[in-house]
Amino acid sequence: MNSVIPFLPLMLAALAALFLRGWARNIIMLAAPIIGGLNLLGLEHGVFWSMEFMGYALEPVKVDKLSLMFGYLFHIAALIAVIYALHVKDTTQHVAGLSYAASAVGAVFAGDLLTLFVFWELLALTSVFLIWARRTDRAYSSGVRYLIFQVLSGVLLLAGLLIFAQVNNSLLFTDIGLQHEGIAQVGAWLIFLAFGIKSAFPFVHNWLTDAYPEATPSGTIFLASFTTKVAVYAFARAYAGEEILVWIGVTMACFPIFYAVIENDLRRVLAYSLINQIGFMIVGIGIGTSLALNGAVAHAFNDVIFKGLLMMTMGAVLYKTGKINGSELGGLYKSMPKTTILCIVGAASISAFPLFSGFVSKSMIMSAAIKEGYDYVWLLLLFAAAGVFHHAGIKIPYFAFFAHDSGIRTTEAPKNMLIAMTLAAVACVVLGSFPAQTVYALLPWEHKYQPYDVTHVLTQLQLLFFSAAAFVWLNLYKLYPPELPSTNLDADWLYRKLAPAFIKRIGCSVYGVYASIEKSITASIKQIIQNSYDAEEGKPKGYFARLWPTETMVVWVAGLLAAFLVLYYI
Amino acid sequence: MSDHHDSDGWFDKPENVRKMLRVFYVLCALLVIADFVVNRYVYHSWENVPAFYAIYGFVGCSILVFVATWMRSFLMRGEDYYEVDSYDEVDSRDE
């Protein structure tokens, strides 16, 4: 059929947005994700475009069910984010947002590792402008840290793919796995780590919690949708069924919720819960059965939309009040009732209430875990699921919109923001209520699953209601930690405080040694000069200093002639 | 909701909150009772404990909050912790 390369509509729109202004730009920006999404409908499975590069077969565009599903998702996410950003009069954000979405689409349709690498780096380069567009010092430096991590991930990917190209004589992007012989093992681990950085593995997760809350309100919506989901896609394609992912994933699902409970910046709370949700997906990919993989992919699909929705509501709060810290907000339900309701829909979706989107995908991963005998993993995921409800489901709406009245009076967010949030909220309910007709119909692997039975609904409701009961109890007895203006130490302390202090100390001592050596050398040179000059007589000491320059010359010529004479006869 | 004025928001009245909580408690109780009535599938032996999910949710979340509060004791720093120049930090470390 008459389809074009998938990322092209978005990329061209980004280019057009660079030159167009006003309503013309708005129309192009709205049309691009719609046209791009419709374009995908016409794509046939298989290699869409292939070429040869330095003797390697490249497949820059390859279509299958897995890439198509992410393709649809990214176009929906781009459309919602574009609508949300329409009121912003900032070319940087518009161009960066669209080209970032285009890079994500390009990455999921990449059939070879080299194309994947190109889009992998483009993701980093385009998205960092969404952080810098905040135009504060904090945003600038956290953008730089973000870029360092993203580029590091790209460099590791490049090193890994070069090893693979050498060993297998092929660059095609298929299942990689971690079991290899010799040097290929190193390559496999390098690529694994590259994907790991982008999906915010523990200890390399701080680029996410650092940068996302520093971006502009609409920039964060783009950010939360693409980078990590591309990494999840890449893991699903290349490392499905690697058991180590189960353990990494369960760590990612559990540790951020502790941070989320004590974090004050509500967008940073959401960033921590983003890591927690990716943890669920990584566990699903690690289990590797078709049910688990379907669950992981479906959860990625749903997460983009409900996390986007929650980020959008917090973005609206930030946009209208200029504040985002839990300690400064509260009582906003009076002036922003629509945003409040939309936020509660997002909260219900992320905490997997029945009839909301999180329920239908999270329960797939949980069922797969228990079916494959991962008992403790299942228990921990259950804990993480309760914890999600606790921080993202209750804490976010409670501290922003209810709690004590902060006295802030404002108005609803602009219409385009409300429309974007409503679209996402409707999608959450539709995906959750009619999974078989929507997200399940797109799933890449063959597996029948029915989330709605009495057991699932009842047990999930018990879990959620009693998690809420814990919140009520802790709050009534003043045991809940109050929102305090604070910074909580995390792994980024290592490179933001420890390493700089350490390097500074080493640098200081190295410089100290250098300076003292330099000083003693200058002193000794001065000493030599002092010794060769007679200050009392006002002239230099030594034999040549007493002669005229011509006399000095004659002495040298005589010396040379003598030397020549001696050498001639030897 | 928008027609409410500043001081008399629905959630500002303690009796409204009390009513809402009472409904919530009843729902919680009903869910526990349902556990004994409904014959649910059991995938794992732990689930045989009556109201396993309710207990797990409540205890799990309480532990979560207590541990997180305890974590504050050694993780919490001032809001501009990273903005402070490290030279100043070295000087003022004794305080």
XYZ file of C-alpha atoms in Angstrom:
665
model
C 0.000 0.000 0.000
C 1.002 3.613 -0.286
C 2.764 4.070 2.991
C 5.780 6.164 3.734
C 8.600 5.525 6.179
C 6.948 5.637 9.636
C 8.981 8.381 11.283
C 8.810 10.682 8.276
C 5.501 12.514 8.977
C 6.613 13.517 12.474
C 10.123 14.457 11.367
C 8.842 16.601 8.485
C 6.379 18.295 10.826
C 9.254 19.072 13.178
C 11.109 20.686 10.304
C 8.002 22.622 9.272
C 7.440 23.775 12.849
C 10.883 25.331 12.716
C 9.755 27.780 10.032
C 6.004 28.135 10.470
C 4.369 30.328 13.086
C 0.933 30.702 14.630
C -2.046 28.678 13.426
C -0.136 27.179 10.479
C 2.284 25.547 12.895
C -0.548 24.360 15.129
C -2.283 22.649 12.214
C 0.899 20.923 11.058
C 1.680 19.791 14.606
C -1.772 18.336 15.092
C -1.910 16.743 11.654
C 1.477 15.004 11.846
C 0.662 12.415 14.547
C -2.728 11.714 12.978
C -1.332 11.259 9.468
C 1.606 9.301 10.854
C -0.739 7.001 12.787
C -2.966 6.426 9.756
C 0.146 5.762 7.717
C 0.935 2.831 10.023
C -2.412 1.208 9.191
C -1.232 0.761 5.620
C 2.101 -0.858 6.539
C 2.615 -4.500 5.698
C 4.652 -6.779 7.931
C 8.194 -7.471 6.838
C 11.152 -5.423 5.670
C 9.898 -2.105 4.365
C 13.224 -0.688 3.300
C 16.635 -2.313 3.049
C 20.051 -1.207 1.833
C 23.697 -2.122 2.001
C 26.323 -0.238 3.956
C 30.009 -1.200 3.945
C 29.136 -4.791 3.159
C 26.475 -5.098 5.838
C 22.800 -5.534 5.023
C 20.795 -2.814 6.756
C 17.050 -2.768 7.311
C 16.255 0.772 8.455
C 12.516 0.055 8.472
C 11.193 -3.348 9.435
C 7.594 -3.902 10.471
C 6.149 -6.544 12.757
C 3.447 -6.676 15.417
C 5.763 -5.594 18.229
C 7.086 -2.524 16.431
C 3.645 -1.643 15.100
C 2.175 -1.653 18.594
C 4.805 0.786 19.833
C 4.356 2.779 16.634
C 0.663 3.289 17.335
C 1.398 4.073 20.965
C 3.980 6.736 20.130
C 1.647 8.438 17.682
C -1.149 8.549 20.255
C 1.283 9.856 22.865
C 2.624 12.461 20.449
C -0.870 13.652 19.581
C -1.844 14.049 23.235
C 1.416 15.781 24.099
C 1.130 18.124 21.102
C -2.390 19.145 22.083
C -1.143 19.744 25.610
C 1.697 21.937 24.320
C -0.353 23.961 21.807
C -0.686 27.054 23.969
C 3.069 27.266 24.458
C 4.681 29.854 22.218
C 8.095 28.290 22.143
C 9.624 27.004 18.912
C 12.316 25.088 20.797
C 9.783 22.946 22.630
C 7.596 22.309 19.610
C 10.439 21.312 17.317
C 12.197 19.270 19.994
C 8.970 17.511 20.977
C 8.053 16.475 17.452
C 11.528 15.393 16.402
C 11.869 13.484 19.680
C 8.641 11.611 18.928
C 9.887 10.957 15.385
C 13.148 9.524 16.761
C 11.209 7.194 19.040
C 9.119 5.956 16.103
C 12.270 5.511 14.036
C 13.904 3.500 16.828
C 11.074 0.989 17.189
C 10.943 0.334 13.454
C 14.724 -0.079 13.154
C 15.527 -3.508 11.757
C 19.258 -3.259 12.322
C 21.471 -2.158 15.180
C 23.087 0.711 13.309
C 19.763 2.392 12.567
C 18.748 1.723 16.152
C 21.928 3.457 17.316
C 21.261 6.502 15.136
C 17.767 6.957 16.544
C 19.018 6.061 20.028
C 21.306 9.088 19.916
C 18.695 11.271 18.228
C 16.381 10.541 21.137
C 18.978 12.002 23.472
C 19.842 15.020 21.351
C 16.267 16.073 20.635
C 14.876 15.494 24.100
C 17.484 17.441 26.043
C 16.105 20.680 24.596
C 12.809 19.986 26.349
C 14.741 20.217 29.618
C 16.825 23.233 28.663
C 13.660 24.988 27.456
C 12.791 25.587 31.124
C 15.621 28.141 30.973
C 16.731 27.937 34.582
C 20.191 27.152 35.943
C 18.930 23.983 37.563
C 17.342 22.818 34.320
C 20.522 23.605 32.424
C 22.783 21.541 34.656
C 20.384 18.647 35.012
C 20.028 18.659 31.215
C 23.773 18.314 30.909
C 23.789 15.380 33.330
C 20.883 13.851 31.392
C 22.775 14.179 28.133
C 25.910 12.587 29.584
C 23.936 9.490 30.600
C 22.046 9.261 27.319
C 25.175 9.601 25.241
C 26.986 7.102 27.456
C 24.195 4.657 26.691
C 24.606 5.348 22.975
C 28.366 4.829 23.126
C 27.926 1.473 24.873
C 25.399 0.465 22.226
C 27.830 1.441 19.491
C 30.679 -0.530 21.064
C 28.414 -3.558 21.476
C 27.093 -3.438 17.938
C 30.599 -3.116 16.494
C 31.607 -6.292 18.326
C 28.492 -8.032 17.017
C 29.111 -6.870 13.485
C 32.623 -8.319 13.714
C 31.592 -11.649 15.259
C 28.342 -12.421 13.409
C 29.077 -10.492 10.251
C 25.561 -9.078 10.521
C 23.988 -6.004 12.027
C 20.363 -7.167 12.030
C 18.492 -6.436 15.238
C 17.020 -9.703 16.469
C 17.164 -11.704 19.669
C 20.564 -11.118 21.307
C 20.454 -12.852 24.687
C 23.269 -12.970 27.219
C 24.700 -16.439 26.497
C 27.553 -16.081 24.050
C 31.112 -17.276 23.571
C 34.201 -15.133 23.911
C 34.150 -11.532 22.791
C 30.491 -11.739 21.695
C 29.652 -12.059 25.412
C 31.182 -8.627 26.018
C 29.172 -7.198 23.131
C 25.949 -8.672 24.458
C 26.557 -7.175 27.892
C 27.472 -3.779 26.464
C 24.197 -3.629 24.546
C 22.346 -4.901 27.611
C 23.839 -2.106 29.690
C 23.053 0.475 27.006
C 19.406 -0.565 27.091
C 19.613 -0.687 30.892
C 20.699 2.936 31.197
C 17.814 4.114 29.016
C 15.311 2.072 30.974
C 16.657 3.503 34.269
C 18.167 0.420 35.892
C 18.982 0.846 39.597
C 22.081 3.028 40.153
C 21.798 4.493 36.660
C 18.239 5.713 37.207
C 18.941 9.207 38.467
C 19.095 10.879 35.078
C 15.346 10.294 35.035
C 14.414 11.555 38.491
C 16.875 14.402 38.038
C 15.831 15.692 34.626
C 12.122 15.001 34.202
C 11.001 17.246 37.069
C 13.268 20.029 35.791
C 11.771 20.077 32.276
C 8.981 22.418 31.215
C 5.402 21.332 32.074
C 4.715 20.222 28.488
C 8.237 18.949 27.875
C 7.870 16.401 30.662
C 4.867 14.859 28.902
C 7.008 14.112 25.857
C 9.888 12.900 28.019
C 7.772 10.522 30.082
C 6.393 8.875 26.952
C 9.324 7.900 24.793
C 12.871 7.204 25.995
C 12.142 4.540 28.599
C 9.510 2.863 26.431
C 11.928 2.567 23.522
C 14.288 0.815 25.937
C 11.495 -1.522 27.066
C 10.773 -2.303 23.420
C 14.444 -3.013 22.775
C 14.621 -5.359 25.767
C 11.480 -7.184 24.625
C 13.023 -7.784 21.225
C 16.564 -8.629 22.228
C 16.571 -10.030 25.752
C 13.179 -11.682 26.274
C 13.372 -14.439 28.860
C 16.695 -13.447 30.454
C 16.190 -14.308 34.101
C 18.432 -11.538 35.412
C 15.816 -9.075 34.158
C 13.275 -10.510 36.609
C 15.486 -9.596 39.546
C 16.478 -6.205 38.179
C 12.860 -5.482 37.393
C 11.605 -6.396 40.816
C 14.240 -4.133 42.374
C 13.084 -1.323 40.125
C 9.489 -1.967 41.088
C 10.210 -1.840 44.821
C 12.924 0.662 45.767
C 11.532 3.841 44.141
C 8.299 3.686 46.102
C 10.174 4.397 49.321
C 11.646 7.498 47.732
C 8.275 8.464 46.318
C 6.737 8.492 49.810
C 9.208 11.069 51.139
C 9.706 13.130 47.978
C 8.286 16.634 48.045
C 8.351 17.593 44.350
C 5.205 15.915 43.002
C 6.591 15.564 39.488
C 9.623 13.828 40.983
C 7.234 11.501 42.834
C 5.845 10.611 39.406
C 9.350 10.146 38.028
C 10.071 7.624 40.783
C 6.804 5.877 40.056
C 7.773 5.798 36.372
C 10.790 3.680 37.341
C 8.520 1.501 39.456
C 6.178 0.902 36.499
C 9.080 0.091 34.169
C 10.129 -2.425 36.808
C 6.886 -4.312 36.201
C 7.570 -4.353 32.461
C 11.161 -5.510 32.914
C 9.952 -8.360 35.148
C 7.491 -9.360 32.414
C 10.241 -9.380 29.798
C 12.499 -11.362 32.118
C 9.864 -14.051 32.649
C 9.609 -14.275 28.901
C 6.478 -16.370 28.407
C 4.023 -15.066 25.845
C 1.629 -14.031 28.638
C 4.407 -12.152 30.452
C 5.718 -10.467 27.312
C 2.227 -9.464 26.281
C 1.718 -8.102 29.785
C 4.942 -6.098 29.603
C 4.079 -4.597 26.243
C 0.468 -3.893 27.205
C 1.680 -2.260 30.409
C 4.082 -0.069 28.451
C 1.157 0.961 26.270
C -1.079 1.780 29.221
C 1.686 3.382 31.242
C 2.457 5.964 28.580
C -1.128 7.101 28.719
C -1.836 7.083 32.442
C 1.598 8.358 33.421
C 1.187 11.014 30.758
C -2.165 11.922 32.258
C -0.754 12.224 35.782
C 2.205 14.259 34.517
C -0.192 16.480 32.597
C -2.304 17.203 35.674
C 0.798 18.046 37.686
C 2.058 20.107 34.762
C -1.224 22.014 34.819
C -0.808 22.643 38.542
C 2.752 23.874 37.981
C 1.657 26.008 35.042
C -1.176 27.657 36.940
C 0.347 28.039 40.402
C 4.080 28.069 39.680
C 4.488 25.553 42.500
C 4.881 21.790 42.463
C 6.072 20.944 45.970
C 3.594 19.020 48.103
C 4.512 21.247 51.038
C 3.242 24.350 49.210
C 0.117 22.925 47.561
C -3.266 21.715 48.790
C -6.936 22.572 48.504
C -6.737 23.078 44.750
C -9.880 21.004 44.131
C -11.845 24.183 44.713
C -10.254 26.149 41.905
C -9.255 23.299 39.571
C -12.101 20.774 39.883
C -11.766 19.365 36.354
C -8.050 18.794 36.731
C -8.765 17.132 40.085
C -11.154 14.627 38.533
C -8.809 13.914 35.628
C -5.956 13.380 38.083
C -8.078 10.898 40.030
C -8.771 8.960 36.820
C -5.025 8.774 36.193
C -4.438 7.740 39.781
C -7.051 4.978 39.502
C -5.426 3.747 36.289
C -1.876 3.614 37.621
C -3.001 1.853 40.780
C -4.823 -0.761 38.663
C -8.401 -0.269 39.773
C -10.747 -2.596 37.889
C -12.180 -0.895 34.773
C -9.068 1.292 34.492
C -6.192 0.539 32.159
C -3.516 -0.468 34.683
C -5.649 -3.356 35.902
C -5.735 -5.251 32.633
C -1.996 -5.132 32.026
C -0.543 -5.347 35.526
C -2.560 -8.468 36.332
C -1.078 -10.198 33.257
C 2.453 -9.734 34.592
C 1.428 -10.818 38.098
C -0.326 -13.936 36.761
C 2.679 -14.812 34.639
C 4.985 -14.457 37.669
C 2.920 -16.814 39.784
C 2.465 -19.284 36.917
C 6.201 -19.570 36.366
C 6.838 -20.155 40.041
C 8.399 -16.814 40.939
C 6.753 -16.777 44.374
C 8.843 -14.111 46.045
C 8.879 -11.979 42.937
C 5.105 -12.161 42.912
C 4.921 -11.156 46.589
C 7.244 -8.227 45.996
C 5.290 -7.122 42.946
C 2.152 -7.254 45.029
C 3.858 -5.019 47.576
C 4.962 -2.690 44.780
C 1.420 -2.604 43.407
C 0.084 -1.601 46.817
C 2.883 0.952 47.090
C 2.020 2.488 43.731
C -1.472 3.111 44.922
C -0.059 4.595 48.063
C 2.162 7.221 46.468
C 0.842 7.799 42.940
C -2.768 6.888 43.587
C -3.335 8.692 46.860
C -0.401 10.948 47.651
C -0.387 12.847 44.346
C -4.087 13.816 44.274
C -4.251 14.198 48.048
C -1.358 16.607 48.550
C -2.015 18.595 45.373
C -5.762 18.967 45.471
C -6.959 18.163 49.001
C -4.972 17.943 52.273
C -4.822 21.310 54.067
C -5.896 24.405 52.162
C -2.753 26.177 50.983
C -4.740 29.329 50.235
C -3.768 29.237 46.559
C -6.615 30.402 44.355
C -6.276 29.961 40.639
C -8.316 28.975 37.612
C -8.548 25.888 35.448
C -5.740 25.138 33.010
C -6.048 26.377 29.399
C -8.570 24.544 27.198
C -6.001 22.671 25.124
C -4.449 21.231 28.301
C -7.858 20.120 29.525
C -8.645 18.523 26.150
C -5.356 16.607 26.150
C -5.960 15.394 29.699
C -9.537 14.406 28.882
C -8.379 12.414 25.848
C -5.875 10.542 27.987
C -8.449 9.953 30.727
C -10.992 8.588 28.232
C -8.287 6.344 26.795
C -7.516 5.025 30.305
C -11.132 4.048 30.897
C -11.673 2.611 27.400
C -8.457 0.573 27.508
C -9.376 -0.681 30.955
C -13.002 -1.467 30.240
C -12.697 -2.927 26.740
C -9.227 -4.482 26.643
C -10.153 -7.209 24.154
C -11.153 -4.664 21.508
C -8.293 -2.239 22.115
C -4.876 -3.005 23.562
C -5.239 -6.807 23.672
C -6.090 -6.854 19.961
C -2.680 -5.347 19.195
C -0.594 -7.675 21.364
C 2.266 -9.317 19.472
C 2.256 -12.793 21.010
C -0.557 -15.327 20.818
C -2.139 -15.770 24.219
C -5.661 -15.627 25.513
C -6.121 -13.800 28.784
C -9.202 -12.668 30.667
C -8.449 -10.120 33.400
C -12.006 -9.773 34.625
C -12.981 -12.651 36.838
C -14.323 -12.540 40.377
C -11.039 -13.580 41.954
C -8.960 -10.901 40.263
C -11.397 -8.104 40.868
C -12.035 -9.025 44.485
C -8.406 -9.540 45.443
C -7.304 -6.360 43.698
C -10.031 -4.339 45.396
C -9.061 -5.757 48.777
C -5.428 -4.870 48.179
C -6.271 -1.324 47.132
C -8.889 -0.571 49.753
C -6.705 -1.757 52.575
C -3.721 0.155 51.225
C -6.004 3.187 51.354
C -7.058 2.184 54.858
C -3.398 2.225 55.869
C -3.095 5.748 54.467
C -6.212 6.889 56.361
C -4.983 5.319 59.583
C -1.493 6.789 59.296
C -2.902 10.196 58.437
C -5.465 10.262 61.235
C -2.824 9.358 63.802
C -0.298 11.796 62.315
C 2.095 8.987 61.476
C 2.319 9.895 57.825
C 5.581 11.714 57.033
C 4.755 15.376 56.398
C 5.757 16.984 53.107
C 8.990 18.842 53.822
C 11.137 21.003 51.557
C 14.082 18.692 51.104
C 16.461 16.844 48.840
C 16.754 13.117 49.377
C 20.086 11.490 48.741
C 20.023 8.900 45.995
C 22.595 7.228 43.784
C 23.242 10.572 42.069
C 24.966 11.672 45.272
C 27.874 9.498 44.088
C 28.528 11.640 41.048
C 27.153 14.946 42.238
C 28.876 15.107 45.628
C 31.252 12.245 46.365
C 33.058 12.018 43.027
C 33.457 15.803 42.639
C 34.794 16.088 46.200
C 37.108 13.150 45.602
C 38.291 14.425 42.232
C 38.683 17.911 43.638
C 40.918 16.579 46.412
C 43.035 14.552 43.995
C 43.132 17.484 41.600
C 44.173 19.832 44.396
C 47.011 17.609 45.556
C 48.236 16.956 42.000
C 48.146 20.664 41.320
C 49.896 21.342 44.617
C 52.739 19.002 43.706
C 52.975 20.550 40.236
C 53.004 24.052 41.672
C 55.736 23.287 44.177
C 57.915 21.615 41.510
C 57.425 24.602 39.251
C 58.295 26.939 42.095
C 61.506 25.127 42.952
C 62.561 25.039 39.290
C 62.019 28.789 38.887
C 63.850 29.357 42.139
C 66.851 27.350 41.000
C 66.916 29.107 37.617
C 66.859 32.429 39.452
C 69.634 31.118 41.662
C 71.784 30.342 38.602
C 71.166 33.794 37.191
C 71.949 35.400 40.552
C 75.199 33.443 40.819
C 76.367 34.506 37.371
C 75.848 38.221 37.898
C 78.031 40.421 39.962
C 75.693 42.952 41.508
C 78.531 45.079 43.023
C 80.393 45.540 39.744
C 77.162 45.783 37.777
C 78.197 43.157 35.199
C 77.949 39.381 34.709
C 80.482 37.006 36.134
C 82.425 34.451 34.074
C 84.963 34.407 31.256
C 82.727 35.255 28.253
C 81.045 38.091 30.097
C 84.389 39.931 30.198
C 84.953 39.738 26.397
C 83.467 41.680 23.466
C 81.000 39.716 21.329
C 83.572 39.534 18.464
C 86.162 38.183 20.870
C 83.681 35.554 22.050
C 83.115 34.607 18.430
C 86.826 34.268 17.759
C 87.202 31.960 20.778
C 84.401 29.749 19.447
C 85.832 29.655 15.904
C 89.238 28.704 17.285
C 87.642 25.976 19.368
C 85.737 24.606 16.369
C 88.835 24.618 14.141
C 90.770 22.758 16.785
C 88.029 20.192 17.131
C 87.853 19.773 13.329
C 91.603 19.312 13.125
C 91.555 16.639 15.792
C 88.625 14.800 14.186
C 90.245 14.976 10.709
C 93.287 12.999 11.801
C 91.505 10.412 13.870
C -17.958 21.964 42.723
C -16.833 25.280 41.316
C -19.740 27.180 42.876
C -18.391 26.563 46.387
C -16.580 29.503 47.863
C -13.171 29.499 49.388
C -13.900 28.590 52.973
C -16.769 26.179 52.451
C -15.306 23.617 50.099
C -16.984 20.261 50.533
C -13.882 18.672 51.971
C -13.295 21.517 54.437
C -16.235 20.419 56.563
C -15.131 17.749 59.042
C -18.565 16.116 59.077
C -18.391 15.533 55.307
C -14.999 13.911 55.645
C -16.308 11.810 58.524
C -19.254 10.669 56.393
C -16.974 9.777 53.531
C -14.671 7.799 55.781
C -17.623 5.911 57.242
C -18.660 4.827 53.737
C -15.084 3.817 53.103
C -14.941 1.673 56.271
C -18.171 -0.066 55.296
C -16.751 -0.863 51.861
C -13.604 -2.270 53.450
C -15.691 -4.450 55.742
C -17.823 -5.663 52.827
C -14.717 -6.649 50.885
C -13.468 -8.751 53.803
C -16.873 -10.385 54.194
C -16.938 -11.095 50.458
C -13.709 -13.018 50.895
C -15.585 -15.607 52.975
C -18.618 -15.729 50.682
C -17.019 -15.817 47.239
C -15.191 -18.951 46.297
C -12.104 -17.422 44.704
C -9.379 -19.276 42.877
C -6.267 -19.909 44.852
C -3.067 -19.823 42.818
C -0.747 -20.044 45.759
C -0.934 -21.543 49.242
C -0.400 -18.140 50.893
C -3.683 -17.015 49.462
C -5.508 -19.484 51.696
C -5.067 -17.079 54.596
C -8.455 -15.376 55.021
C -8.420 -11.854 53.608
C -4.797 -12.351 52.561
C -4.823 -9.422 50.136
C -6.425 -7.062 52.634
C -3.891 -7.874 55.328
C -1.007 -7.742 52.871
C -2.092 -4.365 51.528
C -2.522 -2.827 54.961
C 0.637 -4.212 56.519
C 2.673 -3.663 53.375
C 1.734 -0.012 53.107
C 2.278 0.644 56.804
C 5.747 -0.869 56.590
C 6.394 1.152 53.440
C 5.593 4.405 55.199
C 7.488 3.564 58.388
C 10.596 2.513 56.492
C 10.382 5.582 54.252
C 10.044 7.846 57.316
C 13.052 6.156 58.869
C 14.982 6.598 55.609
C 14.458 10.331 55.962
C 16.655 10.317 59.039
C 19.743 9.690 56.942
C 18.706 10.680 53.405
C 17.176 14.084 53.957
C 19.192 17.214 53.172
C 18.297 20.840 52.614
C 16.356 21.837 49.532
C 19.349 23.490 47.868
C 21.777 20.757 48.908
C 23.254 20.332 45.439
C 23.336 24.040 44.712
C 25.672 24.806 47.605
C 29.199 25.115 46.299
C 31.278 22.268 47.616
C 33.994 24.637 48.881
C 31.487 26.203 51.245
C 30.299 22.774 52.179
C 33.800 21.700 53.172
C 34.099 24.802 55.366
C 30.751 24.429 57.096
C 30.920 20.711 57.630
C 31.768 20.996 61.348
C 28.459 22.629 62.277
